[in-house]
Short mmCIF file of C-alpha atoms and ligand atoms in Angstrom, two decimals:
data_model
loop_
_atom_site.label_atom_id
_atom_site.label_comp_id
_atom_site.label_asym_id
_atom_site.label_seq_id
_atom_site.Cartn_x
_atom_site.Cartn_y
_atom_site.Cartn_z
CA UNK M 1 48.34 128.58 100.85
CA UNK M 2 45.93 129.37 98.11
CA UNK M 3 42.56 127.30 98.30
CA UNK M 4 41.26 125.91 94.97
CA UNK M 5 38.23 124.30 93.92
CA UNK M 6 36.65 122.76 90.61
CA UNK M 7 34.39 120.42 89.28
CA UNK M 8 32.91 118.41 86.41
CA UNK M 9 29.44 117.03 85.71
CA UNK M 10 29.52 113.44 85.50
CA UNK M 11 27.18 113.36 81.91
CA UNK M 12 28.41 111.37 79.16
CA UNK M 13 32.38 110.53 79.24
CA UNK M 14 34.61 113.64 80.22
CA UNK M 15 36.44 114.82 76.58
CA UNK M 16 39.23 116.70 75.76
CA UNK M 17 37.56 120.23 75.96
CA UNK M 18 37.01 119.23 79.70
CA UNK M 19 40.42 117.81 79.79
CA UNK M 20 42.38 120.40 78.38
CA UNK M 21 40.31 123.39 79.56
CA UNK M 22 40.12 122.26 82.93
CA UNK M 23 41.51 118.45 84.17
CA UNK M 24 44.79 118.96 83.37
CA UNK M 25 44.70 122.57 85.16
CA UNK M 26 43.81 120.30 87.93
CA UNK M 27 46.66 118.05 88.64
CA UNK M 28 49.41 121.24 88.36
CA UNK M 29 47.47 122.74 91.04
CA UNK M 30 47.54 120.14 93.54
CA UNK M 31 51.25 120.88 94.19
CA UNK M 32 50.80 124.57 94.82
CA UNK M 33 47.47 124.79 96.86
CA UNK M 34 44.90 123.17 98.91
CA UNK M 35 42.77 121.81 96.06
CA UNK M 36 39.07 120.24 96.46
CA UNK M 37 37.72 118.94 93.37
CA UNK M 38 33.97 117.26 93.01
CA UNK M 39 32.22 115.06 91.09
CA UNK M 40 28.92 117.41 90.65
CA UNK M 41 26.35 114.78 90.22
CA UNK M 42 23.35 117.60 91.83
CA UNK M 43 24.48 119.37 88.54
CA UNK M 44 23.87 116.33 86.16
CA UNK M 45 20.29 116.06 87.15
CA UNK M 46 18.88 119.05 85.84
CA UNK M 47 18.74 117.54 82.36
CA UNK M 48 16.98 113.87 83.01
CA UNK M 49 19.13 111.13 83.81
CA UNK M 50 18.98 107.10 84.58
CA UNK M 51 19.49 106.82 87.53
CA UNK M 52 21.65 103.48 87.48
CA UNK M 53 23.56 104.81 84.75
CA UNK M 54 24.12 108.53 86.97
CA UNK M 55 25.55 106.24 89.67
CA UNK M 56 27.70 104.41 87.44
CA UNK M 57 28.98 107.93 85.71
CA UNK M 58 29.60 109.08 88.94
CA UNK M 59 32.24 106.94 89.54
CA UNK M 60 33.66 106.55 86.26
CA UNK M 61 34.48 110.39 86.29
CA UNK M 62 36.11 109.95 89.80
CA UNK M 63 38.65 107.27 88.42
CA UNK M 64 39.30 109.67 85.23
CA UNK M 65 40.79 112.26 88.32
CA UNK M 66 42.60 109.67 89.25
CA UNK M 67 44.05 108.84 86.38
CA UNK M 68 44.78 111.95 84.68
CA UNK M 69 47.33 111.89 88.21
CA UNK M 70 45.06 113.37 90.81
CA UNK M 71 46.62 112.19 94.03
CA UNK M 72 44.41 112.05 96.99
CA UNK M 73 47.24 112.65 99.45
CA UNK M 74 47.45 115.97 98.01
CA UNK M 75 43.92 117.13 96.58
CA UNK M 76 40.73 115.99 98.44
CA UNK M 77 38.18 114.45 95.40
CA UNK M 78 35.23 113.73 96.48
CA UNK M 79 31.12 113.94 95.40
CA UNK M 80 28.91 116.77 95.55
CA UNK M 81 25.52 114.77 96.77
CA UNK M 82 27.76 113.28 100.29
CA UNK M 83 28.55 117.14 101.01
CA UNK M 84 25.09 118.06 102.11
CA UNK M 85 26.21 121.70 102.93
CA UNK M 86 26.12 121.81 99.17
CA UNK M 87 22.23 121.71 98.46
CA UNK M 88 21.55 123.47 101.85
CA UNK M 89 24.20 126.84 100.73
CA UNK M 90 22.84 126.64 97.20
CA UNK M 91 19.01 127.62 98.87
CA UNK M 92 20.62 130.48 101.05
CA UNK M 93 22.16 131.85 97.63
CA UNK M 94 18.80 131.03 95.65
CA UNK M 95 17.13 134.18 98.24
CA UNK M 96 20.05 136.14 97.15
CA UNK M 97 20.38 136.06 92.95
CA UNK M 98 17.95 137.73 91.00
CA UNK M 99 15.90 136.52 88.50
CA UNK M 100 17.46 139.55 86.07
CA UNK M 101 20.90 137.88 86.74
CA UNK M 102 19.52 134.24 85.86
CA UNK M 103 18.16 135.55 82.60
CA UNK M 104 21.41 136.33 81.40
CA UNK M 105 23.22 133.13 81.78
CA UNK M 106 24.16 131.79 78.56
CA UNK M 107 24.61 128.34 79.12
CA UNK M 108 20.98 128.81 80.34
CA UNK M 109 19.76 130.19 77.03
CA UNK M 110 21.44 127.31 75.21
CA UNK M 111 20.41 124.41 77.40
CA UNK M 112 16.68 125.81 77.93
CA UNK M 113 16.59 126.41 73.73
CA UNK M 114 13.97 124.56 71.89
CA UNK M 115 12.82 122.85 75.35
CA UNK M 116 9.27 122.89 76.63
CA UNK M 117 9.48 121.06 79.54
CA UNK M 118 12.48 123.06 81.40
CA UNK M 119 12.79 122.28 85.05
CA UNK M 120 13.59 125.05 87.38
CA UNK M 121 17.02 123.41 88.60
CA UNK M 122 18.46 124.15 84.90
CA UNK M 123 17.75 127.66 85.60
CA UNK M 124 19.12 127.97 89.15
CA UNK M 125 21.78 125.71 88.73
CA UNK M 126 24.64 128.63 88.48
CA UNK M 127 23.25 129.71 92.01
CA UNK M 128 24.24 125.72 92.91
CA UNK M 129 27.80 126.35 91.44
CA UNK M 130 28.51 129.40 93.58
CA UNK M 131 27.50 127.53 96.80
CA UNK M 132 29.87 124.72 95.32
CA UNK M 133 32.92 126.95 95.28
CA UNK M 134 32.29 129.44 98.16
CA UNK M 135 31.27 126.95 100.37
CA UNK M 136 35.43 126.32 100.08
CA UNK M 137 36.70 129.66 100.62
CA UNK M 138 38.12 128.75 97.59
CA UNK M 139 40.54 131.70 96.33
CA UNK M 140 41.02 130.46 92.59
CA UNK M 141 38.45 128.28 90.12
CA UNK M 142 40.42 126.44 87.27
CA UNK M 143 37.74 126.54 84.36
CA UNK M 144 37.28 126.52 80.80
CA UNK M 145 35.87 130.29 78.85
CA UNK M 146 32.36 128.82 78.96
CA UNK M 147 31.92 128.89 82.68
CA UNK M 148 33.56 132.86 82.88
CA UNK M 149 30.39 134.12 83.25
CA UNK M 150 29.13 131.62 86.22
CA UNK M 151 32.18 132.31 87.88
CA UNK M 152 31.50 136.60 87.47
CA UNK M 153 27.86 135.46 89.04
CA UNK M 154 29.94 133.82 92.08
CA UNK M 155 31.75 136.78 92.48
CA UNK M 156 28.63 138.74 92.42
CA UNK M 157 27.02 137.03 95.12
CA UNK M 158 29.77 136.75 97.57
CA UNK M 159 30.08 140.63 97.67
CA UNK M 160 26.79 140.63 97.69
CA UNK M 161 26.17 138.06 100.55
CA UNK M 162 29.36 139.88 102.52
CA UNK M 163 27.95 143.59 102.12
CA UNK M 164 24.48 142.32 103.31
CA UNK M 165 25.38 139.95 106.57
CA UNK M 166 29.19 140.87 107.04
CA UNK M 167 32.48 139.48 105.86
CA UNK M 168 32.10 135.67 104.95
CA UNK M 169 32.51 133.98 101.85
CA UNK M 170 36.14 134.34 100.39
CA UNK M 171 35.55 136.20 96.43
CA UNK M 172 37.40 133.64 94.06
CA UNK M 173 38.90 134.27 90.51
CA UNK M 174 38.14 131.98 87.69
CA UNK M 175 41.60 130.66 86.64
CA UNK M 176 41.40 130.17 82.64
CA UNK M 177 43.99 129.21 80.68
CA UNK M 178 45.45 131.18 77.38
CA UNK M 179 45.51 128.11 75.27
CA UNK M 180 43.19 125.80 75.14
CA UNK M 181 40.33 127.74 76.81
CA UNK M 182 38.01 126.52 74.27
CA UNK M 183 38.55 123.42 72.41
CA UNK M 184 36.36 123.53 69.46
CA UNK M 185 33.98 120.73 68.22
CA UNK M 186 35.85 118.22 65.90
CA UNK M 187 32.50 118.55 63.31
CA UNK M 188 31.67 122.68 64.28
CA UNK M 189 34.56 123.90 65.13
CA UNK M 190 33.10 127.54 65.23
CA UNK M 191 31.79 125.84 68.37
CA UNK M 192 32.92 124.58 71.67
CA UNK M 193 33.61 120.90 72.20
CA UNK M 194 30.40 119.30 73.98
CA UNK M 195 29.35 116.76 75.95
CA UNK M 196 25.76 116.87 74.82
CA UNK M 197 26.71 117.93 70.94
CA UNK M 198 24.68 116.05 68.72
CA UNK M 199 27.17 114.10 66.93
CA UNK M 200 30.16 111.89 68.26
CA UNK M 201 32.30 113.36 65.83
CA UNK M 202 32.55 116.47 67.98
CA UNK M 203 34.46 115.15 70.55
CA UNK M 204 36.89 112.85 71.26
CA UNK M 205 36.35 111.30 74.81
CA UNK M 206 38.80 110.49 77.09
CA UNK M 207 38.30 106.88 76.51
CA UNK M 208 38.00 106.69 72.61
CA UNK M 209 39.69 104.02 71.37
CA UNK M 210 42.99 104.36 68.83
CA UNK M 211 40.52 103.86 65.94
CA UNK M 212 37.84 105.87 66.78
CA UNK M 213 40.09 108.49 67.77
CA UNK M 214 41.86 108.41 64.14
CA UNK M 215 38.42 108.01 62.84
CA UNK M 216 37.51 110.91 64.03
CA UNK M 217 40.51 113.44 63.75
CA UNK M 218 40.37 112.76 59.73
CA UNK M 219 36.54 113.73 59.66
CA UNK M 220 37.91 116.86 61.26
CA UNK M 221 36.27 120.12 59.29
CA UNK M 222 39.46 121.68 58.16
CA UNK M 223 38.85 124.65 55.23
CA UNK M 224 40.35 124.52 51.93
CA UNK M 225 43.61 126.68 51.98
CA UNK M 226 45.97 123.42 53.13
CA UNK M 227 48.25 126.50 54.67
CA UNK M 228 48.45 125.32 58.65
CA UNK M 229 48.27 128.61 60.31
CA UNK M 230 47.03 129.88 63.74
CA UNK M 231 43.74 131.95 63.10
CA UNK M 232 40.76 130.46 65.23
CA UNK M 233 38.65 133.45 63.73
CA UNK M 234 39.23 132.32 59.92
CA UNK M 235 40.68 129.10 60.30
CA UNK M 236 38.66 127.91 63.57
CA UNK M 237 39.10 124.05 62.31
CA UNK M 238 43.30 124.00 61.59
CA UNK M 239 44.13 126.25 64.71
CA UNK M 240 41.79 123.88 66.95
CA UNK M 241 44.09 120.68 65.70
CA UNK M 242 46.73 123.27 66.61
CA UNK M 243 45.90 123.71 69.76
CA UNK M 244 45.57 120.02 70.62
CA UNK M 245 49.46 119.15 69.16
CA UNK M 246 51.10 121.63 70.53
CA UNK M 247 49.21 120.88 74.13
CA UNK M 248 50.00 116.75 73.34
CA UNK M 249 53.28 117.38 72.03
CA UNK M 250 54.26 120.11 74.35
CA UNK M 251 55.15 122.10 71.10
CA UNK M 252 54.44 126.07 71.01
CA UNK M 253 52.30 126.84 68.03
CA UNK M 254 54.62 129.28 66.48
CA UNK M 255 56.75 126.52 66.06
CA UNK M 256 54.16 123.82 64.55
CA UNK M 257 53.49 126.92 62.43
CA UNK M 258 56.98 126.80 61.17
CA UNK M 259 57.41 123.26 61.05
CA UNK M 260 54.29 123.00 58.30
CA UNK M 261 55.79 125.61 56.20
CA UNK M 262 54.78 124.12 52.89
CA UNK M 263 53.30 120.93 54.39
CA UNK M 264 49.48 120.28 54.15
CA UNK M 265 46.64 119.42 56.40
CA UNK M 266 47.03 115.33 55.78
CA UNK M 267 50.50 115.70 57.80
CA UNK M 268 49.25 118.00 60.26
CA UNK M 269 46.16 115.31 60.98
CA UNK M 270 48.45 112.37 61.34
CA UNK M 271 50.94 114.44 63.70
CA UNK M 272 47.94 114.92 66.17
CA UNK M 273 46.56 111.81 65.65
CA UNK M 274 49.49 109.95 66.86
CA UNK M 275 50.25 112.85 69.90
CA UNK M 276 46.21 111.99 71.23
CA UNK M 277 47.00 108.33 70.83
CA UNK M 278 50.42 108.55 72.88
CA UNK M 279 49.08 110.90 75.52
CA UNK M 280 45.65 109.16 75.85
CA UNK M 281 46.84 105.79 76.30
CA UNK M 282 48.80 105.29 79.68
CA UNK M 283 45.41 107.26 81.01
CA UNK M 284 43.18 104.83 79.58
CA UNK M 285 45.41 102.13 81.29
CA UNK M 286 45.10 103.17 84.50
CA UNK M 287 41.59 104.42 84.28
CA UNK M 288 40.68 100.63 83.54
CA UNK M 289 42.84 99.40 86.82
CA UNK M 290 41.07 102.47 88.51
CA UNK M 291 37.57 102.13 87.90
CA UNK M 292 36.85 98.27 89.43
CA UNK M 293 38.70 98.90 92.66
CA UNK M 294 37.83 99.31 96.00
CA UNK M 295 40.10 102.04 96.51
CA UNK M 296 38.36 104.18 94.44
CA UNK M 297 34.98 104.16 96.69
CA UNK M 298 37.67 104.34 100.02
CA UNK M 299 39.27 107.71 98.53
CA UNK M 300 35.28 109.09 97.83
CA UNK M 301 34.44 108.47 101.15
CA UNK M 302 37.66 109.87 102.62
CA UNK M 303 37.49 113.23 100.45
CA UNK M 304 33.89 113.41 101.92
CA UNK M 305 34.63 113.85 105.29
CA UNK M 306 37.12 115.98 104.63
CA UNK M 307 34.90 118.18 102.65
CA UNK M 308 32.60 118.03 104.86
CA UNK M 309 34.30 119.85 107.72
CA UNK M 310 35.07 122.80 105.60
CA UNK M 311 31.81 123.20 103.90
CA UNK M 312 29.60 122.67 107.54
CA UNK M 313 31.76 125.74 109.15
CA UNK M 314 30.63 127.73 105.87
CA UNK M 315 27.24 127.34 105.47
CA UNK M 316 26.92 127.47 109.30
CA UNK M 317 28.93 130.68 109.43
CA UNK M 318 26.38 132.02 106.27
CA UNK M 319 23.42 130.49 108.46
CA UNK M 320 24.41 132.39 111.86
CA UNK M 321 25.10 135.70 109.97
CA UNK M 322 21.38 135.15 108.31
CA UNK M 323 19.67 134.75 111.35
CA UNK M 324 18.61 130.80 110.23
CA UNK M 325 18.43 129.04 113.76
N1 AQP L 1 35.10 122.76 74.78
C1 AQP L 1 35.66 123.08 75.93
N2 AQP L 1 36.89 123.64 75.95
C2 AQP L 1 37.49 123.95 77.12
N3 AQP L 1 36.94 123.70 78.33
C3 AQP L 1 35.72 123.13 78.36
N4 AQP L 1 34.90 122.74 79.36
C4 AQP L 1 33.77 122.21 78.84
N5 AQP L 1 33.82 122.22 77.52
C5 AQP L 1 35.02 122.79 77.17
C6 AQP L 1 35.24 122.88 80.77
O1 AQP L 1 35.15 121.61 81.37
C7 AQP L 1 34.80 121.77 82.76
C8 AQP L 1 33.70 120.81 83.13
O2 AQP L 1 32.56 121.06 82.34
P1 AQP L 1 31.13 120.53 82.77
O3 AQP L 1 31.16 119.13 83.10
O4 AQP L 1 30.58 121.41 83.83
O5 AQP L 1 30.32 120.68 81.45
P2 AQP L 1 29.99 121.91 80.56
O6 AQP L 1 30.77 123.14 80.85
O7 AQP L 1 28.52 122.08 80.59
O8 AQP L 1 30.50 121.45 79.12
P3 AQP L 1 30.40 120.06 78.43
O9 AQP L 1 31.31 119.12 79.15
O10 AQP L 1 30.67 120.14 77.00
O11 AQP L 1 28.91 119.62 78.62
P4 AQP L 1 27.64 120.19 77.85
O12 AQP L 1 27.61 119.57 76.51
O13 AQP L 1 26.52 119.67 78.72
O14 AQP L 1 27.71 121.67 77.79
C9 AQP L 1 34.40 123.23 82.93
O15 AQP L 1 35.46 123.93 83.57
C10 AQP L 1 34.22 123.73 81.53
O16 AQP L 1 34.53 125.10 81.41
#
C-alpha cells in the first residue's frame, strides 16, 4: 500500500485554494493508502504569531480535516510540534541543503520581500518540509502548484541523503491535481489564492458565512467581454469562477462552457455562488459540532503516537547511518 503524507499551516482560516488544491485530495486518498496528514504548527512560526491564538488555530484546522470527512480510523491526523522526530530530522537535513538551493525557493523570495527583520526559520523552512514528509516514507505528497518546487527540493535531498549514507529515505512524488492546482485570488486573480493576501476579498475561507461568501464572489474581478470561456491566461478571473463550479457542481468545464453560450457573467456569478453555499454548508455544520469536543483533542493525541512510531524508526535509521550516537 502506497504511503501518503500532507500538511497545512494552521495561519489564518484554511480557504478554498487550500481546499481544493489540496484538502479535498486528502479525503480520496484515505481509501487507497496509508495516509498521515499534520497540522504544521513548527511551519506557522516562522512569520510571528500569538501564541494563544497559534494554539487555538491549531485546533481549529484539525476539526476542518475532520470535517471536510477525514476519518481517523483510516488516516492518522495528528500535529507536527508532538512528533519531535520532526524538528530533530529537519537539523540532519539543514547539514545537507545548500544555501544555493535555499536561494532559489520562491515562496522564500515572496515571503522574505520587503522584510527587514527575516528570521532564519523562513529561509530553512523547506528543509523542515522535507523532514516532514520523508520522515514517513511517504511515496506520494498531495499538494497544490505552489509547493512543486519544495517537493523537487525533497526529492533532491533524499537522493542526496541515500547516495551519501546508503539507502534510507523513500523519494516521494508531489501529487498535483489538473484542475484546480491554483485557485486564483477572488481580487488578483493573475495570482494565487492566499492566506496572508492583503485583502479578504481574495479568498473565501472555509468558514465564510452565506453573505460574505456572496459578498465576495460579486466583487470578483471578471474582464469586460461577458463571453464565459476557459482561458486562465486571458481570462484568469472567469476561468477561476470556472474552476470553482465545475469542482462544486461536479460539472466539466467544457460543459459550463456550453451551458453559458450567450449567457453573461451575472448568471455565471450566481451559479457559483449558490454551488459554494451548498457545498460549504454541511462542512461548516460539522466543523462547529467538531471544534468544542473532546474527541477532537483524543484523535490528536491518538494520531501522535501513531506518528510517532514511524517517524522515531526514521530519523533513528538517518541518525545510525550518520554516525550521530
Ligand atoms: N491558491 C491555491 N490554490 C491551490 N492550492 C493552494 N494551496 C495554497 N494556496 C493554494 C495549497 O494548500 C496547501 C496548504 O498550504 P499552506 O498552509 O502550506 O500554505 P501556503 O502554501 O503557504 O499557501 P496559503 O495557504 O495561501 O498561505 P500563504 O498566504 O501564507 O502563502 C498546500 O498544498 C498548498 O499548495
Amino acid at each position: 500500500m502506497k504511503r501518503v503524507f500532507s500538511g497545512v499551516q494552521p495561519t489564518n482560516f484554511v480557504h478554498l485554494g487550500n481546499y481544493l488544491g489540496a484538502i479535498q485530495q486528502f479525503v480520496k486518498l484515505q481509501d487507497q493508502a496509508d495516509c498521515y496528514y499534520c497540522v504544521v504548527n513548527l511551519h506557522a512560526i516562522t512569520i510571528p504569531r500569538d501564541p494563544q491564538e497559534l494554539r487555538e488555530k491549531t485546533l481549529d484546522l484539525a476539526a476542518m480535516y475532520l470535517a471536510v470527512g477525514l476519518d481517523p480510523k483510516k488516516a492518522t491526523l495528528f500535529v507536527q510540534s508532538q512528533v519531535r522526530a520532526h524538528s530533530e530530522a529537519g537539523w540532519l537535513l539543514q547539514c545537507l541543503a545548500r544555501i544555493g538551493e535555499l536561494n532559489r525557493m520562491i515562496q522564500y523570495k515572496e515571503k522574505s520581500k520587503g522584510s527587514d527583520s527575516v528570521v532564519a526559520g523562513l529561509y530553512t523552512y523547506p528543509v523542515l518540509q522535507a523532514a516532514d514528509i520523508l520522515l514517513y516514507q511517504a511515496d506520494q505528497v498531495p499538494v497544490g502548484e505552489d509547493q512543486k518546487q519544495h517537493i523537487e527540493l525533497t526529492r533532491e535531498l533524499a537522493e542526496r541523503f541515500n547516495r551519501d549514507y546508503g539507502h534510507v529515505l523513500t523519494v516521494p512524488e508531489a501529487l498535483i491535481q489538473k484542475e484546480g492546482a491554483k485557485i486564483m485570488g477572488l481580487d488578483e486573480p493573475e495570482k494565487k489564492m492566499s492566506k496572508s493576501a492583503d485583502s479578504h476579498f481574495n479568498y473565501i475561507t472555509m468558514l465564510d458565512e452565506p453573505k460574505l461568501i456572496e459578498k465576495k464572489l460579486k466583487r470578483a474581478v471578471t474582464d469586460s467581454e461577458n463571453i464565459v470561456r476557459y482561458d486562465p491566461e486571458t481570462k484568469p478571473g472567469v476561468s477561476n469562477l470556472l474552476v470553482l463550479y465545475s469542482r462544486f457542481a461536479d460539472i466539466s468545464i467544457c460543459e459550463l462552457e456550453r451551458k453559458y453560450e450567450g449567457i453573461g457573467y451575472g448568471q455565471l456569478k450566481k451559479d457559483v455562488i449558490e454551488a459554494t453555499i451548498d457545498h460549504l454548508t454541511p462542512i461548516q455544520q460539522r466543523y462547529h459540532e467538531i471544534r468544542l469536543s473532546d474527541e477532537l483533542i483524543r484523535i490528536l493525541q491518538q494520531g501522535a503516537e501513531k506518528a510517532n512510531e514511524v517517524a522515531e524508526q526514521t530519523v533513528r535509521k538517518m541518525k545510525d547511518a550518520m554516525g550521530i550516537l
